[in-house]
Amino acid sequence: MDTALKFCGITSFSDYCKAVDSGVDYLGFVFAPSRRQVGPEQVSGWLRQKSKHPQQKLTAVVVNEDVDVLTRIVNECQIDVIQCHGTESPQYILQLKEKVSAAVFKTIHHQADGTAIMARYKGIVDGYVVDTKTANEWGGSGIPFDWAAVPGYQEEATRQRVPCLIAGGVNPQNVKELLRYKPDGIDLSSGIETAGEKDEGKMRAMVSTVKKSYQVPDQLGRFGEFGGKYVPETLMYALEELEKAFDGVRNDEAFHQELHREWESYSGRPTPLTKAERLTDFLGGATIYLKREDLNHTGAHKINNAIAQAILAGRMGKQQIIAETGAGQHGVAAATVAARFGMSCKVFMGEEDMKRQELNVFRMRLLGAEVIKVTSGGRTLKDATNEAIRHWVTHVNDTFYLIGSAVGPHPYPKMVREFQAVIGRESKAQFLAETGSLPDEIIACVGGGSNAIGMFYPFIEDDVRLTGVEAAGKGVETEEHAATLTKGKKGVLHGALSYLLQDEGGNIIEPYSVSAGLDYPGIGPEHAYLRDTGRVNYVPVADQEALDALQTLCQREGILPAIESAHALAHAFQRAKMLPKTEKILVCLSGRGDKDVHTIQNVLGGE
Ligand SMILES: O=C(O)c1ccccc1N[C@@H]1O[C@H](COP(=O)(O)O)[C@@H](O)[C@H]1O
């Protein structure tokens, strides 16, 4: 869960600018009597002079304010959240919510029956702030309460499925102690001031301490605004059952021992880290290293996650596996683990992909899986996923849906990330052992995004540039691409909110890429979050660039990459040429290209 941060008590344009630039999540203005009180005309003036970042929320702190006065403040200052910091009753808040569309948070002043008070606001408020109770002030006292009470407040808020921010005397010195309680959010005013003015240095210190601990998704499976669980009611039980089972194995030593045994003795992990010396000489810039997921059993990173989910399925007593597949690599991985663990397997695959990946269809059948041809829509990965979900809805009791990418409803994106993080963990250890330092930049291709998130996640808090490469097909200026993060808009697909390729009416646009594994119209929700927060840079690479890179790697290193991975390579080659020889780039070579030979031959005309 990502801890949200709110800077409160902004009293001047200069304070407002410092807060906006700090990247804090909530900007708070006190409209109640206080030494920090401001008026709506002042705040709206600042907003006109400088825009906040789109994800930042404007908060109005009020104390027992008249509903009509408050409505005017909300409208004049485009307030996103009202923080009721007085003795406002549930009835008052219901009345307020009829007048305004802003979210309403209720402040609970810490006391023995604080959580019982919260229970009275259940289903009425959109969040809580817990602050210290003092004799003379409603808030902004700079005095902490006993944080041992935080888990109680946090639990009640989680039960109510709303966030809970902890306030009262938090400052850059004590915030680490508060973070141990993993609050949904932290709210402070005095702690970022020096002599009554907001202090830029203290703001920066708070943001770097709080935001450095990367904690997404939250309990509801949300990465910021992305992710979640947008599914029919029939699937809610199945997802909750899965979440419980997944939580149960996360710290289960026996599960991890079995998983590592399978990864090592069956799939061939750890995969090697290869220094691409001839390629580096040819490019003439930064040194390129390859994480060789192509050397996994079945030829790609997909097996890492498939093995883990199959073991989990077995523990849940499910003997039927279903899966969707695009390039066929995940279908092969699912069919493989089903055979390995003695389970039945149905793989849903678009008719178009079946043609492009004939060899993988044959492999799946050879492994004993039933491949179900999907003829709806564009007959590719999206349609296969739709069909798999449809099947799951009617067979939830005995069927485990083995999703192959960091997509779908919670807990799949988190679960797939954790199972694929073995890529990044191994890379980190191997890179340190071989070079004595971390890479300067890591590059991975993104379709749904599982190899990329598995590679990035263990480096997310390190000083390493991270770049995701999406498929630009015939160019992002054409209609034939799969560049979801470059050209997509927010929407819901396959149970999660993320960026999607869609037309004006919200209909999904069929994606295109020469690589079957990248032509998905959505993207894992964590990538959407990482893009919006700026932690990862995402770039598009076209078919032709990928195919050129593929041939270069073949000829310079004797490695035939998957067309998917060749997208990451193409961008890495561009970067390497621009960077000095002292820099090191790590590329996730997510899969091998044997499955693509037919496609490559068709495109290159046998040359
Ligand atoms: O900050 C104020 O002056 C204030 C006045 C009236 C109600 C709330 C106020 N601020 C809130 O107080 C807490 C924490 O402040 P601090 O860090 O202890 O100084 C926070 O919720 C502010 O929103």
Short mmCIF file of C-alpha atoms in Angstrom, two decimals, residues 334-583:
data_model
loop_
_atom_site.label_atom_id
_atom_site.label_comp_id
_atom_site.label_asym_id
_atom_site.label_seq_id
_atom_site.Cartn_x
_atom_site.Cartn_y
_atom_site.Cartn_z
CA ALA A 334 0.14 -23.27 -18.29
CA ALA A 335 -0.12 -26.54 -20.24
CA THR A 336 3.36 -27.47 -19.00
CA VAL A 337 2.63 -26.92 -15.32
CA ALA A 338 -0.74 -28.66 -15.64
CA ALA A 339 1.11 -31.72 -16.95
CA ARG A 340 3.79 -31.39 -14.28
CA PHE A 341 1.27 -31.18 -11.42
CA GLY A 342 -1.34 -33.57 -12.86
CA MET A 343 -4.08 -31.04 -13.56
CA SER A 344 -6.41 -30.58 -16.52
CA CYS A 345 -5.86 -27.49 -18.66
CA LYS A 346 -7.96 -25.43 -21.07
CA VAL A 347 -6.21 -22.61 -22.94
CA PHE A 348 -8.26 -19.86 -24.59
CA MET A 349 -6.55 -18.42 -27.66
CA GLY A 350 -7.70 -16.00 -30.39
CA GLU A 351 -8.02 -17.51 -33.85
CA GLU A 352 -5.65 -14.88 -35.24
CA ASP A 353 -2.97 -15.72 -32.66
CA MET A 354 -3.47 -19.44 -33.31
CA LYS A 355 -2.50 -18.81 -36.92
CA ARG A 356 0.52 -16.70 -35.99
CA GLN A 357 1.66 -19.15 -33.33
CA GLU A 358 0.84 -22.48 -34.89
CA LEU A 359 3.84 -24.15 -33.35
CA ASN A 360 2.81 -23.16 -29.81
CA VAL A 361 -0.74 -24.43 -30.43
CA PHE A 362 0.73 -27.77 -31.38
CA ARG A 363 2.98 -27.72 -28.30
CA MET A 364 0.04 -27.04 -25.97
CA ARG A 365 -1.91 -29.94 -27.48
CA LEU A 366 1.13 -32.18 -27.23
CA LEU A 367 1.33 -31.29 -23.55
CA GLY A 368 -2.23 -32.51 -23.10
CA ALA A 369 -4.04 -29.16 -22.98
CA GLU A 370 -7.26 -28.36 -24.76
CA VAL A 371 -6.81 -25.23 -26.89
CA ILE A 372 -10.09 -23.38 -27.29
CA LYS A 373 -10.29 -21.24 -30.41
CA VAL A 374 -11.76 -17.78 -29.74
CA THR A 375 -13.48 -16.27 -32.75
CA SER A 376 -15.01 -13.13 -31.20
CA GLY A 377 -13.72 -9.53 -31.66
CA GLY A 378 -10.27 -9.19 -33.16
CA ARG A 379 -9.59 -12.86 -32.28
CA THR A 380 -6.49 -11.98 -30.24
CA LEU A 381 -5.45 -11.79 -26.57
CA LYS A 382 -8.25 -9.47 -25.35
CA ASP A 383 -10.90 -11.78 -26.74
CA ALA A 384 -9.18 -14.87 -25.36
CA THR A 385 -9.15 -13.22 -21.90
CA ASN A 386 -12.86 -12.33 -22.20
CA GLU A 387 -13.65 -15.94 -23.00
CA ALA A 388 -11.49 -17.29 -20.17
CA ILE A 389 -13.28 -14.98 -17.68
CA ARG A 390 -16.67 -16.10 -19.06
CA HIS A 391 -15.68 -19.72 -18.52
CA TRP A 392 -14.39 -18.99 -15.02
CA VAL A 393 -17.66 -17.35 -13.97
CA THR A 394 -19.49 -20.61 -14.56
CA HIS A 395 -16.82 -22.96 -13.15
CA VAL A 396 -15.42 -21.03 -10.17
CA ASN A 397 -15.77 -23.85 -7.69
CA ASP A 398 -13.26 -26.26 -9.16
CA THR A 399 -11.32 -24.05 -11.58
CA PHE A 400 -8.21 -21.96 -11.06
CA TYR A 401 -7.73 -19.13 -13.54
CA LEU A 402 -4.00 -18.91 -14.17
CA ILE A 403 -3.54 -15.36 -15.50
CA GLY A 404 -0.29 -14.93 -17.37
CA SER A 405 0.40 -11.23 -16.99
CA ALA A 406 0.28 -8.51 -14.34
CA VAL A 407 -3.28 -7.68 -15.40
CA GLY A 408 -6.80 -8.56 -14.28
CA PRO A 409 -8.58 -7.86 -11.01
CA HIS A 410 -6.85 -7.78 -7.61
CA PRO A 411 -4.98 -9.86 -6.44
CA TYR A 412 -3.63 -10.93 -9.86
CA PRO A 413 -1.42 -7.89 -10.66
CA LYS A 414 0.17 -8.05 -7.20
CA MET A 415 0.49 -11.84 -7.24
CA VAL A 416 2.04 -11.97 -10.72
CA ARG A 417 4.44 -9.17 -9.74
CA GLU A 418 5.58 -11.10 -6.68
CA PHE A 419 6.03 -14.36 -8.58
CA GLN A 420 7.91 -12.64 -11.42
CA ALA A 421 10.06 -10.53 -9.07
CA VAL A 422 12.51 -13.42 -9.06
CA ILE A 423 13.79 -11.91 -12.34
CA GLY A 424 14.74 -8.61 -10.70
CA ARG A 425 16.04 -10.19 -7.49
CA GLU A 426 18.37 -12.53 -9.34
CA SER A 427 19.48 -9.76 -11.70
CA LYS A 428 20.35 -7.49 -8.79
CA ALA A 429 22.49 -10.12 -7.08
CA GLN A 430 24.15 -11.17 -10.35
CA PHE A 431 24.83 -7.60 -11.42
CA LEU A 432 26.36 -6.67 -8.07
CA ALA A 433 28.50 -9.80 -8.08
CA GLU A 434 29.72 -9.22 -11.64
CA THR A 435 30.16 -5.45 -11.75
CA GLY A 436 30.15 -4.31 -8.12
CA SER A 437 27.31 -1.87 -8.79
CA LEU A 438 23.72 -1.66 -10.00
CA PRO A 439 22.87 -1.03 -13.66
CA ASP A 440 22.35 2.59 -14.67
CA GLU A 441 19.28 1.74 -16.71
CA ILE A 442 16.98 -1.26 -17.02
CA ILE A 443 14.84 -1.81 -20.11
CA ALA A 444 12.01 -4.31 -20.59
CA CYS A 445 9.16 -4.74 -23.05
CA VAL A 446 5.55 -4.30 -21.88
CA GLY A 447 2.44 -5.94 -23.22
CA GLY A 448 0.44 -6.69 -20.08
CA GLY A 449 3.72 -6.03 -18.30
CA SER A 450 4.72 -9.11 -16.28
CA ASN A 451 8.39 -9.48 -17.28
CA ALA A 452 8.84 -5.73 -16.89
CA ILE A 453 7.24 -5.47 -13.45
CA GLY A 454 9.09 -8.59 -12.28
CA MET A 455 12.35 -7.00 -13.39
CA PHE A 456 11.60 -3.44 -12.14
CA TYR A 457 10.03 -4.18 -8.76
CA PRO A 458 13.20 -5.10 -6.82
CA PHE A 459 14.89 -1.94 -8.21
CA ILE A 460 12.01 0.47 -7.65
CA GLU A 461 13.59 2.20 -4.65
CA ASP A 462 17.07 2.23 -6.17
CA ASP A 463 18.71 4.98 -8.11
CA VAL A 464 18.28 3.17 -11.44
CA ARG A 465 16.48 4.48 -14.53
CA LEU A 466 13.65 2.15 -15.53
CA THR A 467 12.20 2.07 -19.04
CA GLY A 468 9.26 0.07 -20.37
CA VAL A 469 8.94 -0.40 -24.12
CA GLU A 470 5.53 -0.83 -25.71
CA ALA A 471 4.68 -1.91 -29.24
CA ALA A 472 4.23 0.95 -31.70
CA GLY A 473 3.33 -1.51 -34.49
CA LYS A 474 3.26 0.46 -37.74
CA GLY A 475 3.74 3.73 -35.82
CA VAL A 476 1.85 5.54 -33.04
CA GLU A 477 0.64 8.08 -35.61
CA THR A 478 -1.21 5.25 -37.44
CA GLU A 479 -4.17 3.28 -36.12
CA GLU A 480 -2.13 0.08 -36.04
CA HIS A 481 -0.23 -0.06 -32.79
CA ALA A 482 -0.46 -1.38 -29.23
CA ALA A 483 1.00 1.70 -27.49
CA THR A 484 -1.42 1.80 -24.56
CA LEU A 485 0.56 4.17 -22.36
CA THR A 486 1.44 6.52 -25.19
CA LYS A 487 -2.02 6.72 -26.73
CA GLY A 488 -4.47 5.15 -24.26
CA LYS A 489 -7.12 6.63 -21.99
CA LYS A 490 -8.27 5.50 -18.57
CA GLY A 491 -10.90 2.78 -18.54
CA VAL A 492 -11.83 -0.63 -17.17
CA LEU A 493 -10.90 -3.88 -18.91
CA HIS A 494 -10.66 -7.42 -17.56
CA GLY A 495 -11.48 -6.39 -14.02
CA ALA A 496 -9.09 -3.47 -13.51
CA LEU A 497 -8.84 0.26 -14.14
CA SER A 498 -5.87 1.16 -16.31
CA TYR A 499 -4.93 2.84 -19.57
CA LEU A 500 -6.68 1.31 -22.58
CA LEU A 501 -6.78 1.84 -26.32
CA GLN A 502 -10.32 3.04 -26.84
CA ASP A 503 -12.31 5.22 -29.19
CA GLU A 504 -14.36 8.29 -28.29
CA GLY A 505 -17.28 6.10 -27.24
CA GLY A 506 -15.11 4.01 -24.91
CA ASN A 507 -15.05 0.96 -27.23
CA ILE A 508 -11.81 -0.97 -27.22
CA ILE A 509 -9.68 -0.41 -30.30
CA GLU A 510 -8.08 -3.59 -31.60
CA PRO A 511 -4.36 -3.32 -31.00
CA TYR A 512 -1.77 -4.31 -33.55
CA SER A 513 1.81 -5.46 -33.29
CA VAL A 514 3.91 -7.91 -35.25
CA SER A 515 4.49 -9.56 -31.87
CA ALA A 516 1.51 -11.56 -30.60
CA GLY A 517 2.60 -11.11 -27.00
CA LEU A 518 2.44 -7.30 -27.04
CA ASP A 519 -0.83 -6.67 -28.85
CA TYR A 520 -3.01 -6.20 -25.78
CA PRO A 521 -5.20 -3.07 -25.64
CA GLY A 522 -4.61 -2.59 -21.89
CA ILE A 523 -1.64 -2.58 -19.56
CA GLY A 524 -1.12 -3.86 -16.03
CA PRO A 525 -2.43 -1.25 -13.55
CA GLU A 526 0.90 -0.93 -11.78
CA HIS A 527 2.51 0.26 -15.02
CA ALA A 528 -0.24 2.88 -15.37
CA TYR A 529 0.62 4.03 -11.84
CA LEU A 530 4.37 3.99 -12.46
CA ARG A 531 3.89 6.03 -15.60
CA ASP A 532 1.73 8.66 -13.89
CA THR A 533 4.07 8.96 -10.92
CA GLY A 534 7.00 9.29 -13.34
CA ARG A 535 9.02 6.48 -11.72
CA VAL A 536 9.17 4.53 -14.98
CA ASN A 537 9.58 6.01 -18.44
CA TYR A 538 7.56 4.30 -21.19
CA VAL A 539 8.46 4.56 -24.87
CA PRO A 540 7.00 3.09 -28.08
CA VAL A 541 9.06 1.00 -30.54
CA ALA A 542 7.76 0.06 -34.00
CA ASP A 543 7.72 -3.38 -35.68
CA GLN A 544 10.56 -2.59 -38.04
CA GLU A 545 12.88 -1.31 -35.30
CA ALA A 546 12.20 -4.46 -33.28
CA LEU A 547 12.87 -6.73 -36.25
CA ASP A 548 16.12 -4.91 -37.00
CA ALA A 549 17.22 -5.31 -33.37
CA LEU A 550 16.29 -8.98 -33.47
CA GLN A 551 18.60 -9.56 -36.43
CA THR A 552 21.39 -7.54 -34.84
CA LEU A 553 21.27 -9.67 -31.69
CA CYS A 554 21.24 -12.86 -33.77
CA GLN A 555 24.28 -11.78 -35.72
CA ARG A 556 26.32 -10.15 -32.94
CA GLU A 557 25.64 -12.54 -30.07
CA GLY A 558 24.14 -15.71 -31.56
CA ILE A 559 20.91 -15.23 -29.60
CA LEU A 560 17.50 -15.30 -31.30
CA PRO A 561 15.19 -13.22 -29.08
CA ALA A 562 11.40 -13.30 -29.07
CA ILE A 563 9.93 -10.42 -31.12
CA GLU A 564 8.49 -9.10 -27.83
CA SER A 565 11.94 -8.88 -26.24
CA ALA A 566 13.36 -7.37 -29.44
CA HIS A 567 11.29 -4.25 -28.71
CA ALA A 568 13.26 -3.74 -25.49
CA LEU A 569 16.48 -4.43 -27.36
CA ALA A 570 15.71 -1.83 -30.04
CA HIS A 571 15.32 0.88 -27.42
CA ALA A 572 18.38 -0.34 -25.53
CA PHE A 573 20.46 -0.05 -28.72
CA GLN A 574 19.34 3.56 -29.19
CA ARG A 575 20.16 4.38 -25.56
CA ALA A 576 23.52 2.61 -25.64
CA LYS A 577 24.64 4.69 -28.60
CA MET A 578 23.76 7.88 -26.71
CA LEU A 579 25.43 6.95 -23.42
CA PRO A 580 29.12 6.82 -22.47
CA LYS A 581 30.99 3.53 -22.28
CA THR A 582 31.01 3.76 -18.49
CA GLU A 583 27.23 3.31 -18.29
#
